[in-house]
PDB file of C-alpha atoms and ligand atoms in Angstrom:
ATOM      1  CA  UNK T   1      43.810 114.410 164.389  1.00  0.00           C
ATOM      2  CA  UNK T   2      45.139 116.812 161.753  1.00  0.00           C
ATOM      3  CA  UNK T   3      48.488 115.104 162.006  1.00  0.00           C
ATOM      4  CA  UNK T   4      46.893 111.688 161.573  1.00  0.00           C
ATOM      5  CA  UNK T   5      45.031 112.792 158.474  1.00  0.00           C
ATOM      6  CA  UNK T   6      48.234 114.253 157.056  1.00  0.00           C
ATOM      7  CA  UNK T   7      50.076 110.983 157.712  1.00  0.00           C
ATOM      8  CA  UNK T   8      47.272 108.902 156.173  1.00  0.00           C
ATOM      9  CA  UNK T   9      47.121 111.147 153.120  1.00  0.00           C
ATOM     10  CA  UNK T  10      50.881 110.878 152.673  1.00  0.00           C
ATOM     11  CA  UNK T  11      50.645 107.111 153.043  1.00  0.00           C
ATOM     12  CA  UNK T  12      47.886 106.825 150.415  1.00  0.00           C
ATOM     13  CA  UNK T  13      49.925 108.957 148.077  1.00  0.00           C
ATOM     14  CA  UNK T  14      52.957 106.723 148.510  1.00  0.00           C
ATOM     15  CA  UNK T  15      50.932 103.533 148.106  1.00  0.00           C
ATOM     16  CA  UNK T  16      49.124 104.710 144.993  1.00  0.00           C
ATOM     17  CA  UNK T  17      52.375 106.024 143.583  1.00  0.00           C
ATOM     18  CA  UNK T  18      54.075 102.645 143.960  1.00  0.00           C
ATOM     19  CA  UNK T  19      51.053 100.884 142.469  1.00  0.00           C
ATOM     20  CA  UNK T  20      50.858 103.342 139.591  1.00  0.00           C
ATOM     21  CA  UNK T  21      54.533 102.940 138.821  1.00  0.00           C
ATOM     22  CA  UNK T  22      54.220  99.151 138.923  1.00  0.00           C
ATOM     23  CA  UNK T  23      51.303  99.288 136.473  1.00  0.00           C
ATOM     24  CA  UNK T  24      53.495 100.759 133.737  1.00  0.00           C
ATOM     25  CA  UNK T  25      56.176  98.115 134.125  1.00  0.00           C
ATOM     26  CA  UNK T  26      56.936  95.872 131.196  1.00  0.00           C
ATOM     27  CA  UNK T  27      59.382  92.981 131.389  1.00  0.00           C
ATOM     28  CA  UNK T  28      60.897  90.576 128.871  1.00  0.00           C
ATOM     29  CA  UNK T  29      58.611  87.710 129.930  1.00  0.00           C
ATOM     30  CA  UNK T  30      55.197  88.922 131.071  1.00  0.00           C
ATOM     31  CA  UNK T  31      54.652  88.371 134.804  1.00  0.00           C
ATOM     32  CA  UNK T  32      58.318  87.613 135.458  1.00  0.00           C
ATOM     33  CA  UNK T  33      61.270  89.617 136.651  1.00  0.00           C
ATOM     34  CA  UNK T  34      64.241  87.804 135.100  1.00  0.00           C
ATOM     35  CA  UNK T  35      67.677  88.606 136.498  1.00  0.00           C
ATOM     36  CA  UNK T  36      71.137  87.325 135.654  1.00  0.00           C
ATOM     37  CA  UNK T  37      73.437  86.474 138.536  1.00  0.00           C
ATOM     38  CA  UNK T  38      76.772  84.810 139.277  1.00  0.00           C
ATOM     39  CA  UNK T  39      75.987  82.632 142.315  1.00  0.00           C
ATOM     40  CA  UNK T  40      79.552  82.407 143.649  1.00  0.00           C
ATOM     41  CA  UNK T  41      79.255  85.524 145.771  1.00  0.00           C
ATOM     42  CA  UNK T  42      78.181  84.738 149.353  1.00  0.00           C
ATOM     43  CA  UNK T  43      76.384  86.276 151.203  1.00  0.00           C
ATOM     44  CA  UNK T  44      74.878  88.084 148.179  1.00  0.00           C
ATOM     45  CA  UNK T  45      74.158  85.045 145.962  1.00  0.00           C
ATOM     46  CA  UNK T  46      75.335  81.467 146.281  1.00  0.00           C
ATOM     47  CA  UNK T  47      74.030  77.913 146.068  1.00  0.00           C
ATOM     48  CA  UNK T  48      72.791  76.201 149.222  1.00  0.00           C
ATOM     49  CA  UNK T  49      73.211  72.470 149.952  1.00  0.00           C
ATOM     50  CA  UNK T  50      70.218  71.706 147.729  1.00  0.00           C
ATOM     51  CA  UNK T  51      71.729  73.711 144.858  1.00  0.00           C
ATOM     52  CA  UNK T  52      69.138  76.463 145.213  1.00  0.00           C
ATOM     53  CA  UNK T  53      70.344  80.004 144.539  1.00  0.00           C
ATOM     54  CA  UNK T  54      69.981  81.894 147.828  1.00  0.00           C
ATOM     55  CA  UNK T  55      71.361  84.986 149.541  1.00  0.00           C
ATOM     56  CA  UNK T  56      70.710  88.666 150.166  1.00  0.00           C
ATOM     57  CA  UNK T  57      69.910  89.535 146.554  1.00  0.00           C
ATOM     58  CA  UNK T  58      67.646  86.583 145.626  1.00  0.00           C
ATOM     59  CA  UNK T  59      65.638  87.305 148.775  1.00  0.00           C
ATOM     60  CA  UNK T  60      65.450  91.026 148.002  1.00  0.00           C
ATOM     61  CA  UNK T  61      64.421  90.312 144.415  1.00  0.00           C
ATOM     62  CA  UNK T  62      61.658  87.987 145.546  1.00  0.00           C
ATOM     63  CA  UNK T  63      60.244  90.691 147.847  1.00  0.00           C
ATOM     64  CA  UNK T  64      60.648  93.474 145.287  1.00  0.00           C
ATOM     65  CA  UNK T  65      59.060  91.435 142.483  1.00  0.00           C
ATOM     66  CA  UNK T  66      56.222  90.494 144.857  1.00  0.00           C
ATOM     67  CA  UNK T  67      55.479  94.162 145.482  1.00  0.00           C
ATOM     68  CA  UNK T  68      55.316  94.718 141.712  1.00  0.00           C
ATOM     69  CA  UNK T  69      53.045  91.735 141.090  1.00  0.00           C
ATOM     70  CA  UNK T  70      55.857  89.824 139.354  1.00  0.00           C
ATOM     71  CA  UNK T  71      57.706  86.561 140.023  1.00  0.00           C
ATOM     72  CA  UNK T  72      61.482  86.888 140.339  1.00  0.00           C
ATOM     73  CA  UNK T  73      63.557  84.316 138.479  1.00  0.00           C
ATOM     74  CA  UNK T  74      67.345  83.993 138.728  1.00  0.00           C
ATOM     75  CA  UNK T  75      69.261  83.041 135.589  1.00  0.00           C
ATOM     76  CA  UNK T  76      72.700  81.814 136.744  1.00  0.00           C
ATOM     77  CA  UNK T  77      75.915  82.398 134.774  1.00  0.00           C
ATOM     78  CA  UNK T  78      79.419  83.762 135.340  1.00  0.00           C
ATOM     79  CA  UNK T  79      79.819  87.483 136.092  1.00  0.00           C
ATOM     80  CA  UNK T  80      80.913  88.535 132.594  1.00  0.00           C
ATOM     81  CA  UNK T  81      77.904  86.690 131.202  1.00  0.00           C
ATOM     82  CA  UNK T  82      75.578  88.193 133.802  1.00  0.00           C
ATOM     83  CA  UNK T  83      76.580  91.726 132.786  1.00  0.00           C
ATOM     84  CA  UNK T  84      76.202  90.878 129.104  1.00  0.00           C
ATOM     85  CA  UNK T  85      72.779  89.244 129.528  1.00  0.00           C
ATOM     86  CA  UNK T  86      71.227  92.478 130.818  1.00  0.00           C
ATOM     87  CA  UNK T  87      72.639  94.721 128.082  1.00  0.00           C
ATOM     88  CA  UNK T  88      70.009  96.029 125.687  1.00  0.00           C
ATOM     89  CA  UNK T  89      72.703  96.628 123.050  1.00  0.00           C
ATOM     90  CA  UNK T  90      73.492  92.894 123.241  1.00  0.00           C
ATOM     91  CA  UNK T  91      69.883  91.762 122.884  1.00  0.00           C
ATOM     92  CA  UNK T  92      69.064  91.593 126.622  1.00  0.00           C
ATOM     93  CA  UNK T  93      67.924  88.153 127.794  1.00  0.00           C
ATOM     94  CA  UNK T  94      67.043  89.313 131.314  1.00  0.00           C
ATOM     95  CA  UNK T  95      65.466  92.450 132.767  1.00  0.00           C
ATOM     96  CA  UNK T  96      68.352  93.226 135.112  1.00  0.00           C
ATOM     97  CA  UNK T  97      71.712  92.053 136.373  1.00  0.00           C
ATOM     98  CA  UNK T  98      71.544  91.394 140.110  1.00  0.00           C
ATOM     99  CA  UNK T  99      74.981  90.169 141.046  1.00  0.00           C
ATOM    100  CA  UNK T 100      76.623  92.414 143.627  1.00  0.00           C
ATOM    101  CA  UNK T 101      77.157  94.949 140.870  1.00  0.00           C
ATOM    102  CA  UNK T 102      79.181  98.032 141.806  1.00  0.00           C
ATOM    103  CA  UNK T 103      77.839 101.254 140.319  1.00  0.00           C
ATOM    104  CA  UNK T 104      80.514 102.741 138.043  1.00  0.00           C
ATOM    105  CA  UNK T 105      80.439 105.608 135.558  1.00  0.00           C
ATOM    106  CA  UNK T 106      81.339 103.287 132.639  1.00  0.00           C
ATOM    107  CA  UNK T 107      78.581 100.842 133.635  1.00  0.00           C
ATOM    108  CA  UNK T 108      76.050 103.703 133.783  1.00  0.00           C
ATOM    109  CA  UNK T 109      76.443 103.957 130.019  1.00  0.00           C
ATOM    110  CA  UNK T 110      75.255 100.348 129.676  1.00  0.00           C
ATOM    111  CA  UNK T 111      72.637  99.978 132.441  1.00  0.00           C
ATOM    112  CA  UNK T 112      70.090 102.121 134.230  1.00  0.00           C
ATOM    113  CA  UNK T 113      71.000 101.565 137.868  1.00  0.00           C
ATOM    114  CA  UNK T 114      68.491 101.428 140.696  1.00  0.00           C
ATOM    115  CA  UNK T 115      69.191 103.100 144.029  1.00  0.00           C
ATOM    116  CA  UNK T 116      72.031 101.503 145.966  1.00  0.00           C
ATOM    117  CA  UNK T 117      71.446  99.466 149.091  1.00  0.00           C
ATOM    118  CA  UNK T 118      74.839  98.470 150.528  1.00  0.00           C
ATOM    119  CA  UNK T 119      78.534  99.456 150.304  1.00  0.00           C
ATOM    120  CA  UNK T 120      81.770  97.474 150.396  1.00  0.00           C
ATOM    121  CA  UNK T 121      85.490  97.992 149.789  1.00  0.00           C
ATOM    122  CA  UNK T 122      88.030  95.671 148.184  1.00  0.00           C
ATOM    123  CA  UNK T 123      89.964  93.301 150.464  1.00  0.00           C
ATOM    124  CA  UNK T 124      92.786  90.790 150.091  1.00  0.00           C
ATOM    125  CA  UNK T 125      92.185  87.160 151.061  1.00  0.00           C
ATOM    126  CA  UNK T 126      95.272  84.952 151.389  1.00  0.00           C
ATOM    127  CA  UNK T 127      96.596  82.030 153.449  1.00  0.00           C
ATOM    128  CA  UNK T 128      96.469  83.172 157.084  1.00  0.00           C
ATOM    129  CA  UNK T 129      95.771  86.691 155.775  1.00  0.00           C
ATOM    130  CA  UNK T 130      99.520  87.102 155.318  1.00  0.00           C
ATOM    131  CA  UNK T 131      99.414  89.282 152.164  1.00  0.00           C
ATOM    132  CA  UNK T 132      99.037  93.036 152.699  1.00  0.00           C
ATOM    133  CA  UNK T 133      98.350  95.788 150.162  1.00  0.00           C
ATOM    134  CA  UNK T 134     102.087  96.712 150.066  1.00  0.00           C
ATOM    135  CA  UNK T 135     102.904  93.193 148.856  1.00  0.00           C
ATOM    136  CA  UNK T 136     100.425  93.091 145.964  1.00  0.00           C
ATOM    137  CA  UNK T 137     103.077  94.250 143.480  1.00  0.00           C
ATOM    138  CA  UNK T 138     105.187  91.166 144.223  1.00  0.00           C
ATOM    139  CA  UNK T 139     102.541  88.412 144.232  1.00  0.00           C
ATOM    140  CA  UNK T 140     100.127  86.664 141.880  1.00  0.00           C
ATOM    141  CA  UNK T 141      96.642  88.085 142.400  1.00  0.00           C
ATOM    142  CA  UNK T 142      93.536  86.022 141.588  1.00  0.00           C
ATOM    143  CA  UNK T 143      90.410  87.883 140.479  1.00  0.00           C
ATOM    144  CA  UNK T 144      87.013  87.147 138.955  1.00  0.00           C
ATOM    145  CA  UNK T 145      86.846  88.221 135.323  1.00  0.00           C
ATOM    146  CA  UNK T 146      84.872  91.420 134.712  1.00  0.00           C
ATOM    147  CA  UNK T 147      84.809  92.596 138.333  1.00  0.00           C
ATOM    148  CA  UNK T 148      86.041  95.800 139.927  1.00  0.00           C
ATOM    149  CA  UNK T 149      88.682  93.652 141.680  1.00  0.00           C
ATOM    150  CA  UNK T 150      89.962  92.672 138.222  1.00  0.00           C
ATOM    151  CA  UNK T 151      89.900  96.265 136.949  1.00  0.00           C
ATOM    152  CA  UNK T 152      91.874  97.603 139.956  1.00  0.00           C
ATOM    153  CA  UNK T 153      94.374  94.719 139.992  1.00  0.00           C
ATOM    154  CA  UNK T 154      95.073  94.983 136.256  1.00  0.00           C
ATOM    155  CA  UNK T 155      95.482  98.767 136.515  1.00  0.00           C
ATOM    156  CA  UNK T 156      97.875  98.684 139.462  1.00  0.00           C
ATOM    157  CA  UNK T 157      99.777  95.376 139.555  1.00  0.00           C
ATOM    158  CA  UNK T 158     101.805  93.181 137.181  1.00  0.00           C
ATOM    159  CA  UNK T 159     100.668  89.632 138.022  1.00  0.00           C
ATOM    160  CA  UNK T 160      96.938  89.042 137.756  1.00  0.00           C
ATOM    161  CA  UNK T 161      95.167  85.763 136.971  1.00  0.00           C
ATOM    162  CA  UNK T 162      91.502  85.856 135.955  1.00  0.00           C
ATOM    163  CA  UNK T 163      88.921  83.196 136.824  1.00  0.00           C
ATOM    164  CA  UNK T 164      85.362  82.808 135.608  1.00  0.00           C
ATOM    165  CA  UNK T 165      84.059  82.378 139.141  1.00  0.00           C
ATOM    166  CA  UNK T 166      85.228  83.072 142.697  1.00  0.00           C
ATOM    167  CA  UNK T 167      84.872  79.353 143.385  1.00  0.00           C
ATOM    168  CA  UNK T 168      87.671  78.748 140.847  1.00  0.00           C
ATOM    169  CA  UNK T 169      89.730  81.678 142.163  1.00  0.00           C
ATOM    170  CA  UNK T 170      89.573  80.285 145.717  1.00  0.00           C
ATOM    171  CA  UNK T 171      90.450  76.780 144.503  1.00  0.00           C
ATOM    172  CA  UNK T 172      93.535  78.320 142.867  1.00  0.00           C
ATOM    173  CA  UNK T 173      94.390  80.079 146.138  1.00  0.00           C
ATOM    174  CA  UNK T 174      94.104  76.847 148.095  1.00  0.00           C
ATOM    175  CA  UNK T 175      96.233  74.998 145.510  1.00  0.00           C
ATOM    176  CA  UNK T 176      98.894  77.718 145.638  1.00  0.00           C
ATOM    177  CA  UNK T 177      98.362  78.782 142.006  1.00  0.00           C
ATOM    178  CA  UNK T 178      97.723  82.349 143.171  1.00  0.00           C
ATOM    179  CA  UNK T 179      98.881  84.047 146.384  1.00  0.00           C
ATOM    180  CA  UNK T 180      95.711  85.983 147.117  1.00  0.00           C
ATOM    181  CA  UNK T 181      92.263  86.931 145.830  1.00  0.00           C
ATOM    182  CA  UNK T 182      91.243  90.593 145.558  1.00  0.00           C
ATOM    183  CA  UNK T 183      87.489  90.995 146.066  1.00  0.00           C
ATOM    184  CA  UNK T 184      84.624  92.738 147.853  1.00  0.00           C
ATOM    185  CA  UNK T 185      85.229  92.572 151.633  1.00  0.00           C
ATOM    186  CA  UNK T 186      81.818  91.180 152.650  1.00  0.00           C
ATOM    187  CA  UNK T 187      82.340  88.320 150.195  1.00  0.00           C
ATOM    188  CA  UNK T 188      85.975  87.794 151.219  1.00  0.00           C
ATOM    189  CA  UNK T 189      84.752  87.510 154.776  1.00  0.00           C
ATOM    190  CA  UNK T 190      82.228  84.830 153.783  1.00  0.00           C
ATOM    191  CA  UNK T 191      84.947  82.759 152.056  1.00  0.00           C
ATOM    192  CA  UNK T 192      87.280  83.155 155.074  1.00  0.00           C
ATOM    193  CA  UNK T 193      84.514  81.744 157.285  1.00  0.00           C
ATOM    194  CA  UNK T 194      83.776  78.907 154.866  1.00  0.00           C
ATOM    195  CA  UNK T 195      87.278  77.737 153.888  1.00  0.00           C
ATOM    196  CA  UNK T 196      89.997  76.735 156.396  1.00  0.00           C
ATOM    197  CA  UNK T 197      93.335  78.535 156.744  1.00  0.00           C
ATOM    198  CA  UNK T 198      92.448  81.849 155.093  1.00  0.00           C
ATOM    199  CA  UNK T 199      92.552  85.415 156.415  1.00  0.00           C
ATOM    200  CA  UNK T 200      91.749  88.884 155.119  1.00  0.00           C
ATOM    201  CA  UNK T 201      93.525  92.263 154.915  1.00  0.00           C
ATOM    202  CA  UNK T 202      91.945  95.617 153.995  1.00  0.00           C
ATOM    203  CA  UNK T 203      92.914  97.817 151.031  1.00  0.00           C
ATOM    204  CA  UNK T 204      92.812 101.573 150.473  1.00  0.00           C
ATOM    205  CA  UNK T 205      90.569 101.320 147.393  1.00  0.00           C
ATOM    206  CA  UNK T 206      87.526 103.575 147.482  1.00  0.00           C
ATOM    207  CA  UNK T 207      84.107 102.534 148.782  1.00  0.00           C
ATOM    208  CA  UNK T 208      81.817 100.823 146.230  1.00  0.00           C
ATOM    209  CA  UNK T 209      78.003 100.934 146.183  1.00  0.00           C
ATOM    210  CA  UNK T 210      75.879  98.001 144.977  1.00  0.00           C
ATOM    211  CA  UNK T 211      72.745  98.413 142.886  1.00  0.00           C
ATOM    212  CA  UNK T 212      70.742  96.448 140.318  1.00  0.00           C
ATOM    213  CA  UNK T 213      71.619  97.096 136.669  1.00  0.00           C
ATOM    214  CA  UNK T 214      68.334  97.369 134.779  1.00  0.00           C
ATOM    215  CA  UNK T 215      67.956  97.290 130.968  1.00  0.00           C
ATOM    216  CA  UNK T 216      68.917 100.710 129.602  1.00  0.00           C
ATOM    217  CA  UNK T 217      65.724 102.627 128.900  1.00  0.00           C
ATOM    218  CA  UNK T 218      63.362 100.630 131.124  1.00  0.00           C
ATOM    219  CA  UNK T 219      62.642 103.641 133.321  1.00  0.00           C
ATOM    220  CA  UNK T 220      59.338 102.275 134.607  1.00  0.00           C
ATOM    221  CA  UNK T 221      61.079  99.184 135.969  1.00  0.00           C
ATOM    222  CA  UNK T 222      63.838 101.249 137.627  1.00  0.00           C
ATOM    223  CA  UNK T 223      61.241 103.485 139.274  1.00  0.00           C
ATOM    224  CA  UNK T 224      59.126 100.557 140.415  1.00  0.00           C
ATOM    225  CA  UNK T 225      62.135  98.720 141.875  1.00  0.00           C
ATOM    226  CA  UNK T 226      63.235 101.941 143.610  1.00  0.00           C
ATOM    227  CA  UNK T 227      59.773 102.418 145.102  1.00  0.00           C
ATOM    228  CA  UNK T 228      59.749  98.829 146.400  1.00  0.00           C
ATOM    229  CA  UNK T 229      63.348  99.073 147.635  1.00  0.00           C
ATOM    230  CA  UNK T 230      62.546 102.303 149.502  1.00  0.00           C
ATOM    231  CA  UNK T 231      59.739 100.516 151.360  1.00  0.00           C
ATOM    232  CA  UNK T 232      62.037  97.603 152.224  1.00  0.00           C
ATOM    233  CA  UNK T 233      64.700 100.017 153.487  1.00  0.00           C
ATOM    234  CA  UNK T 234      62.190 102.089 155.485  1.00  0.00           C
ATOM    235  CA  UNK T 235      60.680  99.127 157.354  1.00  0.00           C
ATOM    236  CA  UNK T 236      64.100  97.633 158.191  1.00  0.00           C
ATOM    237  CA  UNK T 237      63.779  94.601 155.880  1.00  0.00           C
ATOM    238  CA  UNK T 238      66.936  95.332 153.873  1.00  0.00           C
ATOM    239  CA  UNK T 239      69.094  95.631 157.010  1.00  0.00           C
ATOM    240  CA  UNK T 240      67.514  92.516 158.518  1.00  0.00           C
ATOM    241  CA  UNK T 241      68.201  90.448 155.376  1.00  0.00           C
ATOM    242  CA  UNK T 242      71.821  91.647 155.207  1.00  0.00           C
ATOM    243  CA  UNK T 243      72.330  90.822 158.902  1.00  0.00           C
ATOM    244  CA  UNK T 244      70.710  87.386 158.508  1.00  0.00           C
ATOM    245  CA  UNK T 245      72.984  86.276 155.648  1.00  0.00           C
ATOM    246  CA  UNK T 246      76.095  87.806 157.209  1.00  0.00           C
ATOM    247  CA  UNK T 247      75.525  85.605 160.241  1.00  0.00           C
ATOM    248  CA  UNK T 248      74.604  82.513 158.203  1.00  0.00           C
ATOM    249  CA  UNK T 249      77.700  82.686 156.022  1.00  0.00           C
TER     250      UNK T 249
HETATM  251  N1  LIG F   1      81.200  94.249 143.044  1.00  0.00           N
HETATM  252  C1  LIG F   1      82.077  93.741 142.037  1.00  0.00           C
HETATM  253  C2  LIG F   1      81.732  94.325 140.690  1.00  0.00           C
HETATM  254  O1  LIG F   1      80.701  94.864 140.504  1.00  0.00           O
HETATM  255  C3  LIG F   1      82.070  92.218 141.982  1.00  0.00           C
HETATM  256  C4  LIG F   1      80.766  91.597 141.662  1.00  0.00           C
HETATM  257  C5  LIG F   1      80.872  90.105 141.436  1.00  0.00           C
HETATM  258  N2  LIG F   1      79.603  89.464 141.544  1.00  0.00           N
HETATM  259  C6  LIG F   1      79.390  88.131 141.562  1.00  0.00           C
HETATM  260  N3  LIG F   1      78.179  87.706 141.777  1.00  0.00           N
HETATM  261  N4  LIG F   1      80.369  87.289 141.398  1.00  0.00           N
HETATM  262  O2  LIG F   1      82.493  94.245 139.764  1.00  0.00           O
END
């Protein structure tokens, strides 16, 4: 009985905490949680056959916003644009960038990141998966502009071609304009499943953690999203959503 009371008390505390945090939240458009996203990034965000933006992150955002009494709304653009749109120093048009964003020290200066919810590493997608990390110095590497894949490739290798979207990068790979695409492994895997004749090789780049990049200074929103995310992690929803889209793609 004592234990039960303790558990119930703890539960009430958590519930009222989440509610209290949500009450202080202000967003750019009242009642909405606007987020920028580059929907070329399956299974995280992509367009389905009806052109709707779907995936792990849109589904998470819908659930998180719901817990905060808000309606989530995706604002699609390329990745560079998505980062820019959530920057307070650039006149933020959205409350957060939700676009498979890797937490990095330089990005922490621009955004207030939420807790992370998944990790990836960079991988190399090429025809038949023939290109290995040792060969990257001798080939033309396709990347999406503004991504960690771009940053690593430009730091370490001589021939890098930037594309606004991964859709364009993979078209270039299929046309033979680049020899490989360097990108997040879960996403590389989704493209390998979707497009014929491609394969993937690992790299030795360090692990990257994804989080949502909230407007710098909007602490109430970060805390509210973290509270909601913690609930979705604790009850297994986050893992279930990731598993669902990994199978679908
Ligand atoms: N995780 C990488 C980064 O943060 C790539 C993200 C690209 N996202 C996208 N939706 N295309 O730089």
